[in-house]
Coordinates of C-alpha atoms in Angstrom, one line a residue:
M23 CA -74.6 -59.7 -21.4
S24 CA -74.9 -58.4 -24.9
Y25 CA -73.1 -55.7 -26.0
K26 CA -76.1 -53.9 -26.5
Q27 CA -77.2 -54.4 -22.6
S28 CA -73.6 -52.9 -21.8
G29 CA -74.5 -49.3 -20.5
R30 CA -70.2 -48.3 -21.0
M31 CA -71.1 -49.4 -24.6
K32 CA -74.5 -47.6 -25.0
S33 CA -72.9 -44.5 -24.0
G34 CA -69.9 -44.7 -26.6
Y35 CA -72.4 -45.5 -28.9
E36 CA -74.4 -42.7 -28.2
A37 CA -71.5 -40.3 -27.9
N38 CA -70.3 -41.5 -31.7
K39 CA -73.5 -39.9 -32.5
Y40 CA -72.4 -36.2 -33.1
S41 CA -69.3 -35.2 -34.8
E42 CA -65.9 -35.7 -33.5
H43 CA -65.4 -31.7 -33.0
D44 CA -68.6 -31.8 -31.0
D45 CA -68.6 -31.9 -27.5
R46 CA -72.2 -31.0 -26.5
K47 CA -72.7 -34.3 -25.4
T48 CA -71.8 -33.8 -21.3
G49 CA -72.5 -35.9 -18.0
S50 CA -71.3 -39.2 -16.6
E51 CA -73.5 -41.3 -19.2
G52 CA -72.5 -39.5 -22.5
F53 CA -69.0 -39.3 -22.2
N54 CA -66.8 -41.2 -24.5
Y55 CA -63.6 -42.1 -22.3
S56 CA -62.2 -44.4 -24.8
R57 CA -62.4 -42.4 -27.6
L58 CA -60.2 -39.5 -25.4
G59 CA -57.3 -42.0 -24.7
G60 CA -58.8 -42.6 -20.6
R61 CA -59.1 -45.8 -18.7
G62 CA -62.0 -45.3 -16.8
R63 CA -64.9 -42.9 -15.1
G64 CA -62.7 -41.1 -12.9
R65 CA -60.0 -40.9 -15.1
S66 CA -59.0 -37.7 -17.0
S67 CA -57.4 -37.4 -20.4
N68 CA -55.2 -34.5 -21.8
R69 CA -58.3 -33.5 -24.8
G70 CA -60.4 -33.7 -21.6
R71 CA -58.6 -30.5 -19.6
Y72 CA -59.1 -28.7 -22.6
M73 CA -62.5 -28.8 -23.4
R74 CA -64.7 -25.8 -24.0
S75 CA -65.7 -23.9 -20.6
D76 CA -69.6 -25.3 -20.7
T77 CA -68.2 -28.6 -20.4
R78 CA -65.7 -27.8 -18.6
S79 CA -67.6 -27.2 -15.5
Q80 CA -69.4 -30.6 -15.9
S81 CA -66.8 -33.3 -17.0
T82 CA -63.7 -31.8 -16.1
S83 CA -64.4 -30.6 -12.4
S84 CA -62.7 -32.0 -9.6
G85 CA -64.8 -35.1 -9.1
S86 CA -67.3 -37.2 -11.3
F87 CA -70.7 -39.1 -10.6
A88 CA -70.9 -42.4 -11.9
R89 CA -74.4 -44.0 -12.2
G90 CA -76.2 -44.5 -9.3
G91 CA -75.3 -41.1 -8.3
K92 CA -72.2 -42.1 -5.7
Y93 CA -69.8 -39.0 -6.0
Q94 CA -66.2 -40.2 -7.2
P95 CA -62.9 -38.5 -6.8
R96 CA -60.7 -38.3 -9.7
R97 CA -57.8 -40.6 -9.6
G98 CA -56.2 -38.7 -12.6
N99 CA -52.6 -36.8 -11.9
R100 CA -52.0 -33.9 -9.7
S101 CA -51.8 -31.8 -13.3
S102 CA -55.3 -32.6 -14.2
H103 CA -56.8 -30.7 -11.5
R104 CA -55.4 -27.0 -12.8
R105 CA -57.2 -25.0 -14.5
P106 CA -56.9 -25.3 -18.4
F107 CA -55.3 -22.3 -20.0
S108 CA -54.1 -21.0 -17.0
R109 CA -50.2 -20.9 -18.1
G110 CA -49.7 -18.1 -20.1
R111 CA -52.3 -16.0 -18.3
N112 CA -49.7 -13.7 -16.4
F113 CA -48.2 -12.3 -19.7
P114 CA -50.4 -9.5 -21.0
N115 CA -47.6 -7.1 -22.2
R116 CA -46.0 -10.1 -24.2
K117 CA -46.9 -10.4 -28.1
Y118 CA -48.0 -14.0 -28.7
I119 CA -47.2 -15.3 -31.8
N120 CA -50.0 -15.1 -34.2
P121 CA -51.4 -18.6 -34.7
D122 CA -52.7 -17.2 -38.2
A123 CA -49.0 -17.2 -39.6
N124 CA -49.2 -20.8 -40.1
T125 CA -52.5 -20.2 -42.9
D126 CA -51.9 -19.3 -46.2
N127 CA -53.7 -15.9 -47.7
D128 CA -57.1 -18.2 -48.4
G129 CA -57.3 -19.3 -44.7
D130 CA -56.0 -22.6 -45.3
V131 CA -53.2 -24.6 -42.8
D132 CA -50.0 -23.6 -44.4
M133 CA -48.7 -27.5 -44.5
Q134 CA -45.1 -26.1 -46.0
G135 CA -44.0 -24.2 -42.5
E136 CA -43.5 -21.1 -44.6
G137 CA -45.5 -18.8 -42.5
E138 CA -44.2 -16.5 -39.6
G139 CA -44.4 -19.2 -37.1
S140 CA -42.3 -21.8 -36.6
G141 CA -43.1 -25.8 -36.1
R142 CA -46.3 -27.8 -37.3
Y143 CA -49.7 -25.9 -36.7
N144 CA -52.1 -27.6 -34.0
P145 CA -55.4 -25.9 -33.0
Y146 CA -55.4 -28.7 -30.1
A147 CA -52.0 -27.8 -28.4
R148 CA -51.1 -27.1 -25.2
P149 CA -50.0 -23.4 -25.0
H150 CA -46.1 -23.3 -24.1
R151 CA -45.1 -22.5 -20.0
R152 CA -43.6 -19.4 -21.3
A153 CA -45.9 -17.0 -23.7
R154 CA -43.2 -16.3 -27.0
F155 CA -43.1 -12.9 -28.0
V156 CA -41.4 -11.8 -31.2
R157 CA -38.3 -9.0 -30.3
R158 CA -38.3 -6.0 -32.2
D159 CA -34.6 -4.6 -32.6
D160 CA -33.7 -1.0 -34.2
N161 CA -31.4 -1.4 -37.2
P162 CA -28.3 -2.2 -35.5
S163 CA -26.2 -0.2 -37.8
Q164 CA -28.1 3.3 -36.7
S165 CA -27.5 3.4 -33.3
W166 CA -24.9 3.4 -30.9
H167 CA -23.1 0.7 -28.9
K168 CA -21.4 0.6 -25.6
I169 CA -18.6 -1.9 -24.9
I170 CA -17.8 -2.7 -21.0
I171 CA -15.0 -3.9 -20.1
I172 CA -15.2 -6.0 -16.5
H173 CA -12.7 -4.8 -14.2
G174 CA -10.9 -2.5 -17.3
A175 CA -10.1 0.5 -14.4
L176 CA -7.1 -1.7 -13.3
Y177 CA -5.3 -1.9 -16.7
D178 CA -3.9 0.9 -19.1
E179 CA -6.0 2.2 -21.2
K180 CA -3.0 2.3 -24.1
W181 CA -2.5 -1.4 -23.5
L182 CA -6.3 -2.4 -23.5
R183 CA -7.1 -0.5 -26.7
E184 CA -3.8 -2.6 -28.7
E185 CA -4.9 -5.8 -27.3
I186 CA -8.1 -5.6 -28.3
S187 CA -7.2 -4.6 -31.8
K188 CA -4.7 -7.4 -32.2
N189 CA -7.3 -9.9 -30.7
A190 CA -10.2 -8.6 -32.8
F191 CA -8.7 -7.9 -35.9
V192 CA -9.9 -4.4 -36.3
E193 CA -9.1 -0.7 -36.4
Y194 CA -11.3 1.2 -34.4
Q195 CA -11.3 4.5 -32.5
P196 CA -13.1 4.3 -29.1
V197 CA -15.4 7.4 -28.3
Q198 CA -15.7 8.5 -24.8
Y199 CA -13.5 6.1 -23.5
H200 CA -14.1 6.0 -19.4
L201 CA -14.3 4.4 -16.4
D202 CA -17.4 3.1 -14.8
G203 CA -17.0 2.2 -11.2
N204 CA -14.1 -0.8 -11.6
N205 CA -14.9 -1.0 -15.2
S206 CA -13.7 0.8 -18.2
A207 CA -16.0 1.2 -21.3
F208 CA -16.5 3.3 -24.3
F209 CA -18.7 3.7 -27.3
L210 CA -18.8 2.4 -31.0
D211 CA -21.1 3.5 -33.9
D212 CA -20.3 0.5 -35.9
H213 CA -22.1 -2.9 -35.2
S214 CA -20.0 -5.3 -36.9
T215 CA -16.7 -3.3 -34.9
A216 CA -18.6 -3.5 -31.5
E217 CA -19.6 -7.6 -32.8
S218 CA -15.8 -8.2 -33.1
I219 CA -14.8 -7.1 -30.1
R220 CA -17.4 -8.7 -28.2
N221 CA -16.0 -11.9 -29.3
C222 CA -12.8 -11.3 -27.9
S223 CA -14.4 -11.9 -24.4
K224 CA -12.2 -14.5 -22.6
K225 CA -9.7 -14.5 -25.4
I226 CA -7.5 -11.6 -24.0
V227 CA -5.1 -12.7 -20.8
A228 CA -4.4 -9.5 -18.6
P229 CA -0.9 -9.2 -17.2
D230 CA -2.1 -11.1 -13.8
G231 CA -3.1 -14.0 -15.8
T232 CA -6.9 -12.9 -15.9
K233 CA -9.1 -13.6 -19.0
L234 CA -10.8 -9.8 -19.6
T235 CA -14.9 -10.1 -20.0
I236 CA -16.5 -7.9 -22.6
Y237 CA -19.7 -6.9 -22.9
L238 CA -21.5 -5.4 -25.6
K239 CA -25.5 -3.7 -25.0
P240 CA -27.3 -1.1 -26.8
A241 CA -26.2 2.8 -25.4
K242 CA -29.3 4.5 -23.9
D243 CA -28.1 7.9 -24.7
A244 CA -25.8 8.8 -27.7
P245 CA -22.3 10.2 -26.6
L246 CA -22.0 13.9 -26.2
Q247 CA -20.6 16.0 -29.5
E248 CA -17.8 18.3 -29.1
N249 CA -20.6 21.0 -29.2
D250 CA -22.6 19.9 -26.5
I251 CA -19.0 19.4 -24.4
T252 CA -18.3 23.1 -25.4
L253 CA -21.8 24.1 -24.1
L254 CA -21.3 22.2 -20.6
K255 CA -18.2 24.0 -20.2
E256 CA -19.9 27.3 -20.6
V257 CA -22.8 26.1 -18.0
L258 CA -20.2 24.8 -15.4
S259 CA -18.8 27.8 -15.8
E260 CA -21.4 29.9 -15.2
R261 CA -22.1 27.8 -12.2
Y262 CA -18.9 28.0 -10.6
N263 CA -18.2 31.1 -7.8
S264 CA -14.3 31.8 -8.0
T265 CA -14.5 33.6 -4.8
T266 CA -16.2 31.0 -2.7
K267 CA -14.5 28.4 -4.8
H268 CA -18.0 26.7 -4.9
L269 CA -19.8 24.8 -8.0
S270 CA -23.3 23.9 -8.2
L271 CA -24.1 20.8 -10.2
S272 CA -27.6 20.5 -8.6
S273 CA -30.4 19.1 -11.3
L274 CA -28.3 19.9 -13.8
F275 CA -30.0 17.5 -16.1
F276 CA -32.9 20.4 -15.8
D277 CA -30.6 23.6 -16.5
D278 CA -32.1 26.0 -18.8
K279 CA -29.0 26.5 -21.6
L280 CA -29.0 22.3 -21.8
K281 CA -32.3 22.0 -22.4
N282 CA -32.9 24.8 -25.0
Q283 CA -30.3 23.0 -27.4
N284 CA -31.5 19.6 -26.4
V285 CA -28.6 18.4 -24.4
K286 CA -29.3 16.3 -21.5
I287 CA -26.7 16.0 -19.1
K288 CA -26.7 12.8 -16.2
V289 CA -24.3 13.1 -13.4
S290 CA -25.6 9.6 -12.3
S291 CA -24.6 8.5 -15.8
P292 CA -20.8 7.5 -15.3
V293 CA -19.7 8.6 -18.6
H294 CA -21.3 12.1 -18.2
M295 CA -19.7 12.3 -15.0
Y296 CA -16.3 11.0 -16.7
I297 CA -16.8 14.3 -19.0
V298 CA -17.5 16.2 -15.9
T299 CA -14.7 15.1 -14.1
K300 CA -12.2 15.7 -16.9
I301 CA -13.4 19.4 -16.9
I302 CA -13.3 20.3 -13.4
A303 CA -9.7 18.6 -13.4
E304 CA -8.8 20.7 -16.2
N305 CA -9.6 24.1 -15.2
I306 CA -11.1 24.0 -11.2
S307 CA -9.1 21.7 -9.7
T308 CA -8.7 24.1 -6.3
L309 CA -12.4 24.0 -5.7
T310 CA -13.6 23.6 -2.2
S311 CA -17.1 23.3 -2.0
L312 CA -19.4 20.7 -4.0
D313 CA -23.3 20.8 -4.4
M314 CA -24.6 17.8 -5.8
T315 CA -28.4 18.0 -4.7
D316 CA -31.0 16.5 -6.8
S317 CA -28.7 14.8 -9.3
G318 CA -30.4 11.1 -9.5
L319 CA -27.4 9.3 -7.7
F320 CA -27.8 5.7 -6.6
N321 CA -24.2 5.3 -5.9
L322 CA -21.1 7.0 -5.8
D323 CA -19.1 5.2 -8.8
G324 CA -18.5 8.3 -11.0
V325 CA -18.2 10.7 -7.9
K326 CA -15.0 8.7 -6.8
H327 CA -13.0 9.5 -9.6
L328 CA -13.5 12.9 -8.9
V329 CA -11.6 12.7 -5.3
Q330 CA -8.2 12.7 -6.6
H331 CA -8.6 15.7 -9.3
T332 CA -9.9 17.7 -6.4
P333 CA -8.0 17.2 -2.6
C334 CA -8.9 20.6 -1.5
I335 CA -13.1 20.0 -1.2
K336 CA -14.4 20.6 2.3
R337 CA -18.1 20.6 1.9
L338 CA -20.1 18.9 -0.2
N339 CA -24.3 18.5 -0.4
L340 CA -25.8 14.9 -1.4
S341 CA -29.0 15.8 -0.6
K342 CA -32.5 15.0 -2.3
N343 CA -30.4 11.8 -4.2
K344 CA -30.9 7.9 -4.0
I345 CA -28.1 6.7 -1.9
S346 CA -29.1 3.7 0.1
R347 CA -26.0 2.2 1.6
M348 CA -23.2 3.8 3.8
K349 CA -20.7 1.7 1.6
E350 CA -21.1 4.4 -0.7
L351 CA -19.7 6.9 1.3
E352 CA -16.6 4.8 1.5
K353 CA -15.9 5.6 -2.0
I354 CA -15.1 9.4 -1.1
Q355 CA -13.4 8.9 1.9
G356 CA -10.0 10.4 0.2
W357 CA -11.9 14.0 0.7
D358 CA -11.5 15.8 4.5
L359 CA -14.8 17.0 4.5
S360 CA -16.0 18.9 7.4
D361 CA -19.4 19.8 6.1
L362 CA -21.7 17.1 4.6
T363 CA -25.4 17.0 3.6
L364 CA -27.6 13.8 2.9
D365 CA -31.0 14.6 3.7
Q366 CA -33.8 13.1 1.6
N367 CA -31.5 10.0 1.2
P368 CA -33.0 6.4 1.7
L369 CA -29.7 5.8 3.8
C370 CA -30.8 8.5 6.6
A371 CA -34.1 6.6 6.8
E372 CA -32.4 3.5 7.8
Y373 CA -31.0 4.7 11.2
K374 CA -33.4 4.9 14.1
S375 CA -30.8 6.6 16.5
K376 CA -28.8 9.8 15.6
A377 CA -26.0 8.7 17.4
D378 CA -25.4 5.8 15.1
Y379 CA -25.8 7.7 12.1
I380 CA -23.3 10.1 13.5
R381 CA -20.7 7.5 14.6
D382 CA -21.2 6.0 11.2
I383 CA -20.7 9.1 9.2
R384 CA -17.6 10.3 11.2
E385 CA -15.8 6.9 10.4
C386 CA -15.9 8.2 6.9
F387 CA -15.0 11.4 8.0
P388 CA -13.3 11.7 11.1
N389 CA -13.0 15.3 11.1
L390 CA -17.0 16.1 10.3
Q391 CA -18.3 19.4 11.8
I392 CA -21.7 19.7 10.7
L393 CA -23.9 16.9 9.0
D394 CA -27.4 17.9 7.4
S395 CA -26.8 21.6 8.1
H396 CA -26.7 20.7 12.4
P397 CA -23.6 21.6 14.0
L398 CA -21.9 17.7 15.5
P399 CA -20.5 17.8 19.1
A400 CA -16.8 17.9 19.2
P401 CA -15.8 14.2 18.8
V402 CA -14.0 12.5 21.5
K403 CA -10.3 12.3 21.3
F404 CA -7.6 11.1 23.5
D405 CA -4.8 14.0 24.1
V406 CA -1.6 11.9 22.4
D407 CA 1.1 14.2 21.0
K408 CA 1.7 13.7 17.4
T409 CA 4.4 11.6 16.6
R410 CA 5.9 11.7 12.8
L411 CA 6.7 8.5 11.9
P412 CA 9.9 7.7 9.9
T413 CA 9.2 8.0 6.2
S414 CA 9.0 4.6 4.9
V415 CA 11.6 3.2 2.6
P416 CA 11.6 0.3 0.4
D417 CA 14.9 -1.3 1.6
F418 CA 16.5 -1.2 5.0
M419 CA 20.0 -2.9 4.9
P420 CA 22.6 -2.2 7.1
T421 CA 26.0 -1.5 5.7
T422 CA 27.3 -4.3 7.6
G423 CA 27.1 -7.3 5.5
Q424 CA 25.1 -5.7 3.0
D425 CA 27.7 -7.0 -0.1
I426 CA 27.3 -10.7 0.9
I427 CA 23.7 -10.1 1.0
K428 CA 23.1 -8.6 -2.5
Q429 CA 25.4 -11.4 -3.9
F430 CA 23.7 -14.1 -2.0
I431 CA 20.2 -12.9 -3.4
Q432 CA 21.5 -12.3 -7.1
Q433 CA 23.0 -15.7 -7.5
F434 CA 20.3 -17.4 -5.8
F435 CA 16.9 -16.4 -7.7
K436 CA 19.6 -16.5 -11.2
C437 CA 19.5 -20.5 -10.2
Y438 CA 16.1 -20.5 -9.0
D439 CA 15.0 -19.3 -12.5
E440 CA 17.7 -21.3 -14.6
S441 CA 18.7 -24.4 -12.8
R442 CA 17.2 -25.3 -9.5
S443 CA 19.2 -28.1 -8.8
Q444 CA 21.9 -25.8 -8.4
L445 CA 20.6 -24.5 -5.1
S446 CA 21.7 -27.5 -3.0
E447 CA 24.8 -25.3 -2.0
A448 CA 22.4 -22.6 -1.1
Y449 CA 20.8 -24.7 1.9
H450 CA 22.2 -26.1 4.8
E451 CA 21.5 -30.0 5.5
N452 CA 19.1 -30.0 8.0
C453 CA 17.0 -27.0 6.8
I454 CA 13.3 -26.0 7.0
F455 CA 11.2 -24.8 4.4
T456 CA 7.4 -24.0 4.0
L457 CA 5.2 -22.4 1.7
S458 CA 2.2 -20.4 2.6
L459 CA -0.5 -18.8 0.2
P460 CA -3.5 -16.6 1.4
Q461 CA -6.1 -18.3 2.8
S462 CA -8.7 -16.7 0.3
P463 CA -6.7 -15.6 -2.9
R464 CA -8.2 -13.7 -5.6
G465 CA -7.2 -13.5 -9.1
P466 CA -5.7 -16.2 -11.1
A467 CA -5.8 -19.9 -9.4
L468 CA -3.1 -20.7 -6.7
S469 CA -4.2 -24.5 -6.8
H470 CA -0.6 -25.8 -8.1
Y471 CA 0.3 -24.9 -4.8
F472 CA -2.4 -26.0 -2.5
S473 CA -0.7 -29.2 -2.2
V474 CA 2.3 -28.2 -0.3
S475 CA 0.8 -24.7 1.1
R476 CA 0.7 -24.8 5.1
N477 CA -2.0 -22.3 5.8
L478 CA -2.7 -23.3 9.4
K479 CA -6.3 -21.5 9.1
R480 CA -7.0 -23.8 6.7
I481 CA -5.1 -27.1 7.9
K482 CA -7.2 -28.5 10.5
D483 CA -5.4 -32.1 10.3
T484 CA -2.5 -32.4 12.6
A485 CA -0.8 -35.0 10.5
K486 CA -0.8 -32.4 7.6
K487 CA 0.4 -29.6 9.5
I488 CA 3.6 -31.5 9.7
S489 CA 3.4 -32.9 6.1
T490 CA 4.0 -29.8 4.9
V491 CA 7.1 -29.2 6.8
T492 CA 10.0 -29.4 4.4
T493 CA 12.8 -30.7 6.6
S494 CA 16.0 -31.4 4.6
R495 CA 18.4 -30.0 1.9
N496 CA 17.2 -32.8 -0.7
D497 CA 13.4 -32.6 0.0
V498 CA 13.6 -29.0 -0.4
I499 CA 15.2 -29.0 -4.2
S500 CA 13.0 -31.9 -4.9
L501 CA 10.2 -29.6 -3.9
L502 CA 11.3 -26.6 -5.8
V503 CA 11.8 -28.6 -9.0
K504 CA 8.4 -29.3 -9.0
L505 CA 7.3 -26.0 -8.6
N506 CA 6.4 -23.8 -11.8
G507 CA 9.3 -22.2 -14.0
T508 CA 9.8 -18.6 -12.8
T509 CA 11.3 -15.3 -14.2
H510 CA 11.9 -13.0 -11.4
Y511 CA 12.1 -9.2 -11.9
F512 CA 14.7 -7.9 -10.2
S513 CA 13.9 -4.2 -10.3
S514 CA 10.7 -5.0 -8.3
F515 CA 12.9 -6.6 -5.4
S516 CA 13.2 -4.9 -1.8
V517 CA 15.0 -6.0 1.1
D518 CA 14.8 -5.9 4.4
V519 CA 17.6 -7.3 7.1
P520 CA 16.0 -7.0 10.8
L521 CA 19.1 -8.9 12.1
I522 CA 22.5 -9.4 11.5
T523 CA 25.1 -10.6 13.9
S524 CA 28.4 -12.4 13.6
T525 CA 27.3 -15.8 12.7
V526 CA 23.2 -15.5 11.6
V527 CA 21.4 -12.9 9.6
N528 CA 17.6 -12.9 8.4
F529 CA 16.8 -10.8 5.8
I530 CA 13.0 -10.3 3.9
V531 CA 12.9 -10.5 -0.1
R532 CA 10.0 -9.2 -1.7
G533 CA 9.0 -8.5 -5.4
V534 CA 6.8 -9.8 -8.3
F535 CA 7.9 -12.7 -10.7
K536 CA 5.8 -14.4 -13.9
E537 CA 5.4 -18.0 -14.4
N538 CA 6.9 -19.4 -17.5
G539 CA 4.3 -20.9 -19.8
S540 CA 1.9 -19.5 -22.0
N541 CA -0.2 -17.3 -19.7
G542 CA 2.7 -16.0 -18.2
V543 CA 0.7 -15.1 -14.9
L544 CA 2.4 -12.8 -12.5
R545 CA 3.0 -13.5 -9.2
S546 CA 4.0 -11.7 -5.5
F547 CA 6.3 -13.5 -3.4
S548 CA 8.0 -12.6 -0.1
R549 CA 10.7 -15.1 1.1
N550 CA 11.9 -14.7 4.6
F551 CA 15.9 -16.3 4.9
F552 CA 17.3 -16.9 8.1
C553 CA 21.0 -18.0 7.2
Q554 CA 24.0 -18.9 8.9
I555 CA 27.2 -16.9 8.0
S556 CA 30.3 -19.1 7.6
N557 CA 33.4 -17.6 6.3
T558 CA 32.5 -15.4 3.1
S559 CA 29.1 -17.6 2.2
L560 CA 25.6 -17.9 3.7
Q561 CA 23.6 -20.8 4.1
I562 CA 19.8 -20.8 4.6
V563 CA 18.8 -22.7 7.5
N564 CA 15.0 -21.7 7.7
E565 CA 12.9 -20.5 4.8
Q566 CA 9.2 -19.2 4.7
Y567 CA 7.8 -18.6 1.2
F568 CA 4.8 -16.3 1.1
L569 CA 2.6 -16.4 -2.4
R570 CA 0.0 -14.3 -3.6
N571 CA -1.6 -12.4 -6.7
P572 CA -0.1 -9.1 -7.3
T573 CA -2.1 -6.0 -6.0
S574 CA -3.4 -3.5 -8.7
D575 CA -0.5 -1.3 -7.9
E576 CA 1.9 -4.0 -9.0
L577 CA 0.1 -5.0 -11.9
R578 CA 0.5 -1.2 -13.3
E579 CA 3.9 -1.5 -12.6
A580 CA 4.4 -4.9 -14.2
K581 CA 5.5 -3.7 -17.8
T582 CA 8.4 -1.1 -16.4
Y583 CA 9.6 -4.5 -14.1
A584 CA 9.4 -5.9 -17.9
S585 CA 11.6 -3.3 -19.9
K586 CA 14.0 -2.8 -17.1
Q587 CA 14.6 -6.5 -17.0
K588 CA 15.6 -6.4 -20.5
S589 CA 17.5 -3.7 -20.6
S590 CA 19.4 -5.1 -17.5
S591 CA 19.9 -7.9 -19.3
N592 CA 21.1 -6.5 -22.5
V593 CA 23.5 -4.6 -20.9
S594 CA 24.8 -7.2 -18.8
Q595 CA 25.5 -9.4 -22.1
Q596 CA 27.4 -6.4 -23.7
S597 CA 29.3 -5.6 -20.4
E598 CA 30.5 -9.7 -20.6
I599 CA 31.1 -9.1 -24.4
H600 CA 33.2 -5.8 -23.8
V601 CA 35.2 -7.6 -21.0
K602 CA 36.7 -10.3 -23.3
M603 CA 37.1 -7.4 -26.3
I604 CA 39.5 -5.5 -23.8
S605 CA 41.2 -8.6 -22.4
S606 CA 41.8 -10.1 -26.3
F607 CA 42.9 -6.5 -27.1
A608 CA 45.4 -6.0 -24.1
K609 CA 47.1 -9.4 -25.3
E610 CA 47.4 -8.2 -28.8
S611 CA 48.5 -4.5 -28.4
G612 CA 50.5 -5.1 -25.2
M613 CA 49.1 -1.7 -23.6
N614 CA 47.3 -2.4 -20.4
L615 CA 43.4 -2.6 -19.7
S616 CA 42.8 0.7 -19.2
F617 CA 44.1 2.2 -22.4
S618 CA 42.6 -0.9 -24.2
E619 CA 39.2 0.0 -22.6
Q620 CA 40.0 3.8 -24.0
C621 CA 41.0 2.8 -27.4
L622 CA 38.0 0.6 -28.2
K623 CA 35.4 3.3 -26.4
E624 CA 37.2 6.0 -28.7
N625 CA 36.4 3.5 -31.7
S626 CA 32.4 2.6 -30.7
W627 CA 33.8 -0.9 -29.9
N628 CA 34.6 -1.7 -33.4
Y629 CA 38.0 -4.0 -33.1
E630 CA 39.4 -4.1 -36.0
E631 CA 38.9 -0.4 -36.4
A632 CA 40.7 0.4 -32.9
G633 CA 43.4 -2.2 -34.2
K634 CA 43.9 0.1 -37.0
V635 CA 44.2 3.4 -35.3
F636 CA 46.3 2.0 -32.6
L637 CA 49.1 0.9 -35.4
M638 CA 49.0 4.4 -37.3
L639 CA 49.3 5.9 -33.5
K640 CA 52.2 3.8 -32.4
E641 CA 54.6 4.4 -36.1
Q642 CA 53.9 8.1 -35.2
G643 CA 54.8 7.5 -31.7
K644 CA 52.0 9.0 -30.1
I645 CA 51.1 7.0 -27.5
P646 CA 52.7 7.3 -24.2
L647 CA 54.7 5.0 -22.1
E648 CA 52.4 4.6 -19.1
A649 CA 49.8 2.9 -21.9
F650 CA 52.2 -0.5 -21.8
G651 CA 52.9 0.0 -17.8
K652 CA 51.1 -2.8 -16.2

């Protein structure tokens, strides 16, 4: 068979009569598969999918007709069945990169790639899966920036400012520092300073060992100026009724006096609510009724900071807001409300039963009498005589055996911090020791202790339950030596003694310590000692060691613990030096210890000066004879 008789070559020859970019030739007879990279008649190609619409309807349909009229389904990959140019249609609002950006002023293709677009110009290229758009940023130097510190509400503001300044190497003045839920935030008007602070994210280590996360974002609204805050004070003063102690924050955003001065106060904004809270706390903290109708509240993160400053509030109106979760009301449980209005909130529509609605509200506010302007039935309560619980005290130590317990605790933890191998005398030869961690610890990782932890809720293997119990003195000491080095804060200690007899004593020591190392992570502990009394010493028979991360209150007091520890160590060092000075002075002067101490104190513990004064007074005969008596 000659080439001229080949139908395939004939169709290819006829197709080549047209221009390379002309796709007017359609149908199975005239389509040149070899030129487009296809392998056969039913096989599609990448260029075949991007033909114009007039050819797409014939030659890129779901199948093709070969010679003889028989339908043959397409055998290409699944992606070839998709409609051409379908990707990118769903982005009508995005700004596409202009293809003409790759052309010069004469309309020719810019081969140097110096136009607005990036990459080589390709008129047949397939559009990207996601449409590219140009982001238009305003001049950053002319706008306010908001710095957000995640969980910053747990830490002291002064400490945060010092740490940020030290790590960012900048001096800055935060504008309107405020609390946003559990986070803290402030504003800056300098873009470079804000960027420097943002770059400190994960570089500042909190007292509990957590690395602080810092976010930077453009501020939606500029912070209020001093004259705006003054105007807000005047408006709140007009809205406050001193007779009924009622304050109305209803629709504060639409207040005429504020609108005339173009001041927009959004109670739903944490920074604005923080300013309102500050004004209320300083001027009208005794108010008993608060109206926050139509304030655009989605949550009560800003309102919860008002609870501690206004403990007398009994009536609260939150109607016409956007509160959708019952959990939000838990944030203001500190108010003992008797009248609450929640009408026209999404939360109300979630309840089909009125009884369930009242029950859940009363779980937060048990003394509530009026809900949504309707009186509630009296709550079901049992007639139980109110008994006053005893006042909680940090320590409970009986007078009997108090000295021996205190002495043991001081010596034990001093050796534990300095040299744990010296603790062998504190443990009985056949003692038992266990260490346990919380099931779901939060905060810095406790993974270093997992291998020895005996948490029965986590451990299911019986063999491991037994292996985590240490049952001899040598094994206990070797285990303690492997644990991280520590520095215990003695000022954080509290001691409870639930049992003491003539032979045994049980006491529990709770407190905070710092792990030695670069991070200096804080931990809280509780050690339950069961000791045997022998003569005037104690030996540990059983110890249960509970370890966890500190609470937010313990973290706030961490600095106090550290300063007290430092001052007490200085005092103890000084006292040891003074004892040696008194003993030496008494030997050289011949006076007893009390007069030697008096002489040194009067001369500000200056040994040479005290010696000169002693010799002078001795020559004058002014030292009494009892000073030399033992």
